[in-house]
Amino acid sequence: MTFDIDTMMLVGPLLTVAFGGLAMMLVDAFAKEKAELSVVSAVILLAGASFSLALWFSGPREVEAGMIGSYLAYDRLAHFLDLVICGGAALASLLAGGYLREHRIERGEFYVLLLFSALGAMALVRAVDLLSMFIALETLSLGVYGLVAFRRHSPRAAEGALKYFLLGSFASAILLFGISMLYGATGHTSLAEIHQVVAAGEAAPTLLILSMLLMITGLAFKISAVPFHAWAPDAYQGAVTPASTYMAVVVKAAVFGVMIRVLFIAFGDESLANADSGWPPALAALAAITMVFGNLAALVQKNVKRMLAYSSISHAGFLLMGLVAAWKLHGGSGLSAVLFYLASYTVSNVLAFGSLILVGSRGKEAVSYEDLAGVGRRHPWVAVPFAIGVLSLMGFPPLAGFFGKYYVILAAAEAGGGMLWLAVIAVLSSAVGAYYYLRVIVFLFMRKPEEGAPVAVPMRSGHVVAALVMAGYYVLRLGITPGAYLDLVSPGLDGATDLDVSVFLWDGGIAVVAGAIAAALTTLRSGASDDADEPAPAPAE
C-alpha cells in the first residue's frame, strides 16, 4: 500500500489529533502546571478542525477509495462534524482546565482520554464500513467511560461510570450482533455494497430486519434515546462537569453522524426505508417518546446536572425527528436542519454547563437550584451567560437554539403526513421544557438564598471564562445571522465555489481572540484579588 498526498489528506485531521494525543502523554510526564495541558489540548483539537476546514474549501473534491478510503469517508458531512466535534471537545478541555484545578483533582490523563475519545468520534462520523464503525465507536466509548470515572474517590462517580460501562457493554454487544447479522444477510461490511445487495433483493429479509432493529437499538443507547436512557442521568451527575459537557455534545454529534450514514446508505433502500415496516416509523416513535419523557422527567429534577441530562435526552428526540424528516424530504433541508441543530446544540450546552462550572468553587460547588439563588444579583457577570445558555436550549429567539429547533420542526412540517403530529409534539414539548429552563433564571435573579444555607461562590478561572466567551459568541452568531452556517450544511452548495471561507475564519478568529482577552483579564483580576486578600506583614518590633 502506498500513501500518496490525497491519502494523507484524507486522514490528516485524524492524524493531527492522534499525534497530538501521543504528544500529550509525553508532555504530561514533564509538565508542572497541569492546567496548561487544557490549552495544549484545545490547540490540538482546533488544529484538527482547521485542517478539516481547509480540506473542505481547498482540498480535492474526492479521493479514490483505496485501502483507507474504503473504510473512512471524505465528504462534507465528515468535515462539518469535525468542526462540531473538535470545537466541542476543545471547549470542554478549557472548562476542565479551570474546573480540575479549582477542585484539586487535576491530572493529565483527563486530556489524554479526551483527545483519543475525540479521535474515535472523528473516525466514527467518517465510517463507511461496519468494521471501522465499530472500532471507532468503541474508541470513543472507552475514553468516555474513563472520563466519567475520573473522580476516583467519589461513590457517585463510580456508580455512574459502572452503570454507563455495563449498559454500554450490553449496547455494544447488541450492535455487534446486528452487524454480524447484517454481514450474514448481505455478505459485505461496506455500507455502499450492503445497499446494492439490499436494493437488488438478494439479502435474506428476516436477517435484514433483525439486524436493522439491533443496530438501531445499539445506537439509540449511545444517544440516550428513551427507553435506552437509564445510564445518562447518573453518569452526568457523577462525572466531573467538563466530562458531562463532553458527553452531551461530542458523543451525540458523533453517533448521529454515523446514524446518518447507516440509515441513509446501508438501510436507504425503499424496502427498509418506508412508512409501513421500515426504520422511519420506528425512529418517529422513538423521537416522540424521547421528547415527551425527557421534558417531563426534567421538570421534577432538583439537581441542575440531572436536569441538563434529561434536557439532553429530549434534544435527542428533536434530532431523531429531524432524521425522519430528512428521509421524507430525501435529504435536502431535513439533513441540513439536523446538522445545524447539532452545531447550535453544542455551543448552547457548552455555555450552560460552563456557566454551572463557573458558579461554584472548591467546597461551594453549585449542584442544585437552591445553590443558584441570588447569584444573578451578587455576580451578574456569571449569571448572564448561564441565562443565555438555558434560553438558547429552550429555543428563545434570536439565539442559536431557536433556529435549531425552528429548522427541524419546519422540516417535519414540510414532510407532511404523520410528521405533522410529530411537529406538534415537538412544539408542545418545547413549551413544557420552558418551565425548567426558566426556573434556572428565576433562581439566578429572583430568589434569595435561605438564611443559613451555603452560598455558591464563583471561581475565577481564565480557562472557563475563555470557553464561555467563545461559546457565547457562536450562540449569538448562529442565532442573529444563521444564514451563513445554514448554507455551510446545505447539500446543494459547494464549499469551494459557493461559500466564502473568510466568513468562518473571521468568526473563528474573533471568538478565539475575545476568549483570550477575557481569560487574560480574568487572570489579572484574580491575581489582584489574591494580592488584596494577603495579610499585611507584621510591624517590626
XYZ file of C-alpha atoms in Angstrom:
541
model
C 0.000 0.000 0.000
C 1.352 3.447 -0.942
C 0.455 6.674 0.825
C 0.113 9.498 -1.668
C -0.767 13.085 -0.835
C -4.510 12.506 -1.271
C -4.432 9.627 1.179
C -2.624 11.748 3.746
C -5.190 14.500 3.240
C -7.960 12.007 3.835
C -6.692 11.180 7.303
C -4.937 14.493 8.020
C -7.379 15.750 10.688
C -7.342 12.333 12.361
C -3.548 12.191 12.365
C -3.375 15.691 13.854
C -5.450 14.636 16.850
C -3.811 11.189 17.129
C -0.250 12.506 17.186
C -1.409 15.321 19.449
C -2.712 12.737 21.913
C 0.577 10.851 21.843
C 2.497 14.087 22.372
C 0.178 14.948 25.254
C 1.208 11.760 27.042
C 4.836 12.924 26.901
C 4.019 16.498 27.874
C 2.002 15.270 30.847
C 5.050 13.457 32.209
C 7.083 16.678 32.393
C 4.519 19.467 32.806
C 4.377 21.079 36.236
C 1.274 23.164 35.545
C -1.393 20.638 34.553
C -3.982 23.346 33.839
C -1.957 24.444 30.838
C -2.472 20.996 29.331
C -6.050 22.060 28.712
C -4.807 24.858 26.460
C -2.492 22.444 24.619
C -5.396 20.006 24.128
C -7.624 22.799 22.851
C -4.928 23.907 20.383
C -4.530 20.338 19.087
C -8.271 19.953 18.587
C -8.653 23.337 16.921
C -5.742 22.422 14.637
C -7.643 19.279 13.615
C -10.759 21.358 12.947
C -8.735 23.893 10.921
C -7.185 21.093 8.869
C -10.632 19.734 8.069
C -11.966 23.203 7.190
C -9.005 23.761 4.851
C -9.644 20.437 3.115
C -13.311 21.308 2.793
C -12.678 24.569 0.985
C -9.329 23.943 -0.719
C -8.758 20.192 -0.789
C -9.578 17.699 -3.538
C -13.274 17.225 -4.270
C -12.978 13.453 -3.902
C -10.397 10.829 -3.033
C -10.028 7.385 -4.576
C -11.233 4.614 -2.323
C -8.008 2.653 -1.893
C -7.237 0.943 1.400
C -8.221 3.803 3.710
C -10.980 5.318 1.590
C -12.835 2.007 1.714
C -13.262 2.446 5.466
C -13.306 6.216 6.046
C -15.269 8.781 4.046
C -14.008 12.079 2.706
C -17.055 14.334 2.322
C -18.721 17.485 3.622
C -20.571 15.562 6.356
C -17.245 14.423 7.823
C -15.728 17.890 7.535
C -18.680 19.649 9.156
C -18.914 17.193 12.047
C -15.147 17.526 12.527
C -15.784 21.200 13.285
C -18.561 20.350 15.756
C -16.628 17.537 17.470
C -13.266 19.298 17.677
C -14.894 22.576 18.689
C -16.993 20.962 21.406
C -14.071 18.906 22.699
C -11.760 21.956 22.724
C -14.263 23.954 24.775
C -14.738 21.021 27.175
C -10.946 20.854 27.546
C -10.800 24.548 28.506
C -13.592 24.027 31.017
C -11.584 21.179 32.528
C -8.535 23.425 32.859
C -10.388 25.610 35.342
C -12.611 23.001 36.989
C -9.995 20.356 37.759
C -7.539 22.876 39.212
C -10.224 24.528 41.338
C -11.339 21.214 42.828
C -7.805 19.854 43.312
C -8.285 16.821 41.076
C -6.066 17.920 38.220
C -4.366 15.042 36.422
C -3.043 14.972 32.893
C -4.773 11.750 31.878
C -8.071 13.635 31.561
C -6.795 15.394 28.462
C -5.249 12.250 27.010
C -8.558 10.390 27.375
C -10.418 13.337 25.876
C -8.137 13.551 22.836
C -8.261 9.857 21.990
C -12.004 9.757 22.572
C -12.370 12.717 20.187
C -10.227 10.782 17.696
C -12.744 7.939 17.904
C -15.591 10.404 17.370
C -13.929 11.871 14.263
C -13.350 8.385 12.858
C -16.941 7.392 13.655
C -18.517 10.153 11.580
C -16.299 9.066 8.650
C -17.038 5.345 8.964
C -18.418 3.792 5.760
C -17.700 0.217 6.762
C -19.137 -1.815 9.642
C -15.657 -2.712 10.912
C -14.355 0.850 11.051
C -17.673 1.961 12.563
C -17.460 -0.476 15.477
C -13.769 0.172 16.175
C -14.311 3.943 16.140
C -17.385 3.674 18.364
C -15.505 1.638 20.955
C -12.546 4.054 20.851
C -14.973 6.864 21.570
C -16.809 4.945 24.300
C -13.765 3.664 26.208
C -12.429 7.185 26.597
C -15.784 8.440 27.876
C -16.011 5.620 30.437
C -12.683 6.792 31.838
C -13.794 10.434 31.890
C -16.947 9.586 33.847
C -14.915 7.697 36.469
C -12.238 10.412 36.665
C -13.166 11.460 40.212
C -11.693 8.307 41.734
C -12.818 8.736 45.336
C -16.417 9.696 44.593
C -19.003 6.912 45.120
C -21.400 8.781 42.837
C -18.822 8.880 40.032
C -18.068 5.183 40.478
C -21.782 4.358 40.350
C -22.372 6.457 37.226
C -19.315 5.046 35.460
C -20.234 1.453 36.338
C -23.790 1.876 35.057
C -22.530 3.512 31.894
C -19.872 0.841 31.345
C -22.164 -2.148 31.940
C -25.091 -0.837 29.919
C -22.693 0.441 27.265
C -21.131 -3.011 27.002
C -24.566 -4.585 26.527
C -25.394 -1.975 23.878
C -22.113 -2.646 22.063
C -22.855 -6.382 22.138
C -26.329 -5.763 20.691
C -24.846 -3.537 17.994
C -22.183 -6.141 17.168
C -24.855 -8.844 16.996
C -26.733 -6.676 14.498
C -23.545 -6.120 12.495
C -22.888 -9.863 12.320
C -26.468 -10.499 11.171
C -26.176 -7.793 8.530
C -22.965 -9.356 7.262
C -24.654 -12.747 7.209
C -27.600 -11.346 5.254
C -25.561 -9.447 2.663
C -22.031 -10.872 2.692
C -20.490 -7.377 2.876
C -19.314 -4.910 5.512
C -19.145 -1.840 3.235
C -22.262 0.326 3.656
C -22.435 1.071 -0.087
C -22.134 -2.602 -1.038
C -24.751 -3.537 1.545
C -27.103 -1.026 -0.071
C -26.506 -2.577 -3.500
C -27.284 -6.081 -2.233
C -30.441 -4.901 -0.450
C -31.611 -2.925 -3.495
C -31.108 -5.983 -5.699
C -33.303 -8.036 -3.341
C -30.524 -10.554 -2.683
C -30.429 -10.180 1.136
C -32.256 -12.541 3.484
C -35.293 -10.459 4.615
C -35.582 -11.844 8.154
C -31.915 -11.378 8.963
C -32.024 -7.926 7.393
C -34.917 -6.713 9.560
C -33.417 -8.195 12.720
C -30.012 -6.655 12.023
C -31.611 -3.257 11.416
C -33.535 -3.374 14.704
C -30.488 -4.496 16.673
C -28.228 -1.824 15.196
C -30.778 0.941 15.799
C -31.131 -0.277 19.394
C -27.369 -0.189 19.968
C -27.012 3.301 18.503
C -30.119 4.572 20.343
C -28.398 3.723 23.615
C -25.406 5.868 22.703
C -27.616 8.926 22.123
C -29.644 8.162 25.297
C -32.951 7.844 23.460
C -35.854 6.599 25.586
C -36.140 3.784 26.696
C -32.351 3.315 26.404
C -31.532 6.339 28.546
C -31.224 4.920 32.081
C -27.458 5.472 32.272
C -27.491 9.156 31.330
C -28.734 10.985 34.479
C -26.427 9.072 36.836
C -23.434 9.355 34.513
C -23.940 13.098 34.003
C -24.388 13.715 37.729
C -21.462 11.561 38.839
C -18.951 12.748 36.240
C -16.893 15.890 36.638
C -18.849 18.643 34.867
C -16.407 19.053 31.920
C -16.837 15.330 31.208
C -20.631 15.763 31.347
C -20.261 18.588 28.839
C -18.170 16.395 26.555
C -20.704 13.558 26.693
C -23.591 15.911 25.963
C -22.072 17.424 22.825
C -19.344 15.253 21.277
C -20.813 11.782 21.790
C -24.220 12.854 20.496
C -22.781 14.575 17.405
C -20.604 11.566 16.532
C -23.336 8.960 16.908
C -25.871 10.980 14.943
C -23.241 11.350 12.226
C -22.831 7.596 11.869
C -26.603 7.082 12.115
C -26.991 9.284 9.034
C -24.603 7.036 7.102
C -26.072 3.745 8.314
C -29.726 4.714 7.817
C -29.403 6.601 4.540
C -26.807 4.352 2.878
C -26.956 0.788 4.220
C -30.674 0.911 5.056
C -31.615 3.553 2.486
C -33.448 1.261 0.074
C -37.228 1.605 -0.055
C -37.676 -1.943 1.227
C -36.227 -0.830 4.585
C -36.903 2.920 4.478
C -40.684 3.031 4.156
C -43.591 4.287 6.227
C -45.070 0.832 6.862
C -42.397 -1.530 8.151
C -39.066 0.250 7.799
C -36.914 2.294 10.162
C -38.686 5.696 9.734
C -41.783 4.784 11.820
C -39.558 3.183 14.463
C -37.442 6.349 14.692
C -40.557 8.535 14.720
C -41.905 6.593 17.710
C -38.535 6.855 19.467
C -38.477 10.603 18.773
C -41.948 11.187 20.229
C -41.303 9.127 23.371
C -37.876 10.697 23.883
C -39.111 14.286 23.549
C -42.082 13.768 25.871
C -40.333 11.712 28.555
C -37.147 13.791 28.554
C -39.017 17.032 29.160
C -41.424 15.607 31.740
C -38.601 13.960 33.698
C -36.574 17.192 33.665
C -39.487 19.032 35.310
C -39.103 17.226 38.634
C -35.320 17.317 38.967
C -33.735 19.238 41.829
C -30.150 18.711 40.679
C -29.186 21.018 37.807
C -26.854 18.479 36.165
C -29.602 15.846 36.183
C -31.955 18.416 34.682
C -29.451 19.098 31.910
C -29.086 15.324 31.416
C -32.814 14.907 30.824
C -32.699 18.038 28.668
C -30.041 16.303 26.559
C -32.349 13.294 26.249
C -35.184 15.484 24.974
C -32.878 17.110 22.418
C -32.035 13.640 21.092
C -35.749 13.324 20.315
C -35.672 16.511 18.232
C -32.681 15.195 16.283
C -34.396 11.843 15.670
C -37.407 13.747 14.343
C -35.050 15.597 12.022
C -33.663 12.304 10.671
C -37.162 11.051 9.866
C -37.987 14.376 8.179
C -34.755 14.116 6.180
C -35.839 10.684 4.922
C -39.225 12.060 3.882
C -37.621 15.029 2.138
C -34.892 12.847 0.532
C -32.144 14.601 2.489
C -32.147 18.251 1.479
C -33.432 20.697 4.065
C -34.115 17.928 6.579
C -30.487 16.833 6.750
C -29.308 20.454 6.844
C -31.658 21.075 9.778
C -30.186 18.135 11.714
C -26.608 19.318 11.200
C -27.428 22.923 12.107
C -29.211 21.642 15.216
C -26.093 19.722 16.257
C -23.961 22.865 15.927
C -26.372 25.107 17.849
C -26.946 22.435 20.500
C -23.188 22.068 21.003
C -22.433 25.720 21.738
C -25.610 26.163 23.819
C -24.784 23.182 26.011
C -21.186 24.286 26.498
C -22.467 27.703 27.605
C -24.947 26.180 30.082
C -22.581 23.580 31.572
C -19.670 26.023 31.595
C -21.719 28.602 33.476
C -22.667 25.942 36.027
C -18.939 25.272 36.487
C -18.193 28.966 36.916
C -20.947 29.488 39.513
C -19.253 27.207 42.077
C -15.802 26.935 43.584
C -13.954 24.407 45.718
C -16.136 23.396 48.660
C -19.005 25.515 47.336
C -19.902 23.843 44.064
C -23.336 24.651 42.651
C -25.351 21.463 42.064
C -28.982 22.264 42.944
C -31.384 25.039 42.030
C -31.129 26.409 45.580
C -27.378 26.833 45.107
C -28.107 29.284 42.290
C -30.356 31.511 44.429
C -29.324 35.147 44.197
C -26.234 34.566 42.041
C -27.570 36.973 39.423
C -27.687 39.778 41.977
C -24.337 39.047 43.584
C -22.413 38.086 40.429
C -24.254 39.184 37.271
C -21.177 38.508 35.110
C -21.663 34.792 35.923
C -25.450 34.667 35.693
C -25.838 36.366 32.304
C -24.035 33.648 30.257
C -25.954 31.000 32.232
C -29.234 32.695 31.308
C -28.225 32.947 27.643
C -27.258 29.259 27.589
C -30.528 27.948 29.024
C -32.587 30.358 26.905
C -30.841 29.019 23.809
C -31.526 25.427 24.872
C -35.149 26.421 25.435
C -35.365 27.833 21.914
C -35.680 31.528 22.693
C -35.120 33.913 19.748
C -32.776 35.203 18.483
C -30.376 32.635 19.916
C -28.835 29.610 18.184
C -31.156 27.105 19.854
C -34.227 28.840 18.475
C -33.184 28.367 14.866
C -32.005 24.829 15.591
C -35.495 23.863 16.765
C -37.199 26.012 14.147
C -35.451 24.311 11.237
C -36.102 20.710 12.393
C -39.765 21.475 13.192
C -40.117 23.240 9.832
C -38.602 20.200 8.085
C -41.093 17.928 9.876
C -43.973 20.193 8.826
C -42.760 20.249 5.214
C -42.585 16.450 5.226
C -46.330 16.369 5.923
C -48.411 13.284 6.719
C -47.729 11.753 10.111
C -44.776 14.074 10.558
C -47.208 16.915 11.298
C -48.207 15.205 14.538
C -44.552 14.784 15.425
C -44.020 18.501 14.800
C -46.951 19.303 17.129
C -45.442 17.058 19.827
C -42.122 18.865 19.383
C -43.760 22.279 19.847
C -45.655 21.137 22.943
C -42.516 19.533 24.362
C -40.626 22.799 23.874
C -43.381 24.605 25.772
C -43.058 22.131 28.657
C -39.280 22.471 28.600
C -39.563 26.233 29.007
C -40.595 25.674 32.638
C -37.404 24.035 33.852
C -35.163 26.289 31.770
C -36.838 29.449 33.061
C -36.644 28.020 36.569
C -32.878 28.412 36.401
C -33.268 32.109 35.556
C -35.836 32.569 38.353
C -33.388 31.202 40.924
C -30.497 33.206 39.488
C -32.230 36.596 39.560
C -35.451 36.377 41.588
C -34.688 34.182 44.592
C -32.634 34.866 47.680
C -30.669 32.130 49.434
C -32.333 30.802 52.553
C -30.922 32.017 55.845
C -28.048 29.826 56.944
C -27.908 27.954 53.622
C -24.499 27.563 51.918
C -23.910 30.182 49.235
C -22.201 29.320 45.946
C -19.053 31.357 45.350
C -17.978 31.683 41.684
C -14.467 30.641 40.751
C -12.103 32.953 38.885
C -10.717 30.900 36.043
C -9.439 32.314 32.783
C -9.846 28.919 31.116
C -13.559 28.693 31.926
C -14.218 32.318 31.017
C -12.474 31.860 27.665
C -14.667 28.839 26.861
C -17.808 30.754 27.826
C -16.903 33.761 25.697
C -16.230 31.581 22.646
C -19.389 29.524 23.111
C -21.423 32.657 23.800
C -20.149 34.280 20.606
C -21.371 31.371 18.492
C -24.702 31.164 20.352
C -25.340 34.767 19.343
C -23.767 34.448 15.890
C -25.783 31.375 14.902
C -28.921 32.993 16.253
C -28.677 36.505 14.870
C -27.323 35.598 11.406
C -27.822 31.832 10.883
C -27.817 32.036 7.078
C -24.096 31.513 6.505
C -23.960 28.422 8.709
C -27.147 27.002 7.240
C -25.527 27.394 3.806
C -22.486 25.577 5.191
C -24.582 22.438 5.701
C -26.768 22.812 2.603
C -26.115 19.882 0.232
C -26.757 21.987 -2.859
C -23.844 24.352 -2.218
C -20.193 23.583 -2.903
C -17.732 24.785 -0.284
C -15.030 25.702 -2.774
C -17.184 27.805 -5.112
C -20.430 28.857 -3.402
C -19.250 29.794 0.093
C -16.869 32.430 1.383
C -14.383 30.793 3.745
C -13.306 34.189 5.107
C -16.631 34.448 6.971
C -15.859 31.351 9.014
C -12.205 32.298 9.501
C -13.240 35.729 10.806
C -15.751 34.137 13.163
C -13.166 31.709 14.496
C -10.573 34.450 14.887
C -12.962 36.793 16.690
C -14.097 34.048 19.065
C -10.542 32.954 19.921
C -9.215 36.499 20.384
C -12.205 37.516 22.501
C -11.783 34.393 24.624
C -8.056 35.048 25.087
C -8.665 38.674 26.125
C -11.399 37.645 28.570
C -9.125 34.951 30.033
C -6.269 37.437 30.475
C -8.498 39.996 32.174
C -9.938 37.344 34.496
C -6.471 36.111 35.410
C -5.261 39.646 36.144
C -8.329 40.385 38.238
C -7.933 37.117 40.119
C -4.267 37.903 40.834
C -5.164 41.370 42.098
C -7.830 39.895 44.387
C -5.377 37.338 45.775
C -2.855 40.105 46.497
C -5.502 42.181 48.239
C -6.533 39.217 50.372
C -2.973 38.577 51.627
C -2.460 39.757 55.219
C -0.172 42.732 55.747
C 3.249 41.885 57.196
C 3.592 42.324 60.954
C 5.404 45.531 62.019
C 8.985 45.143 63.196
C 9.496 45.342 66.958
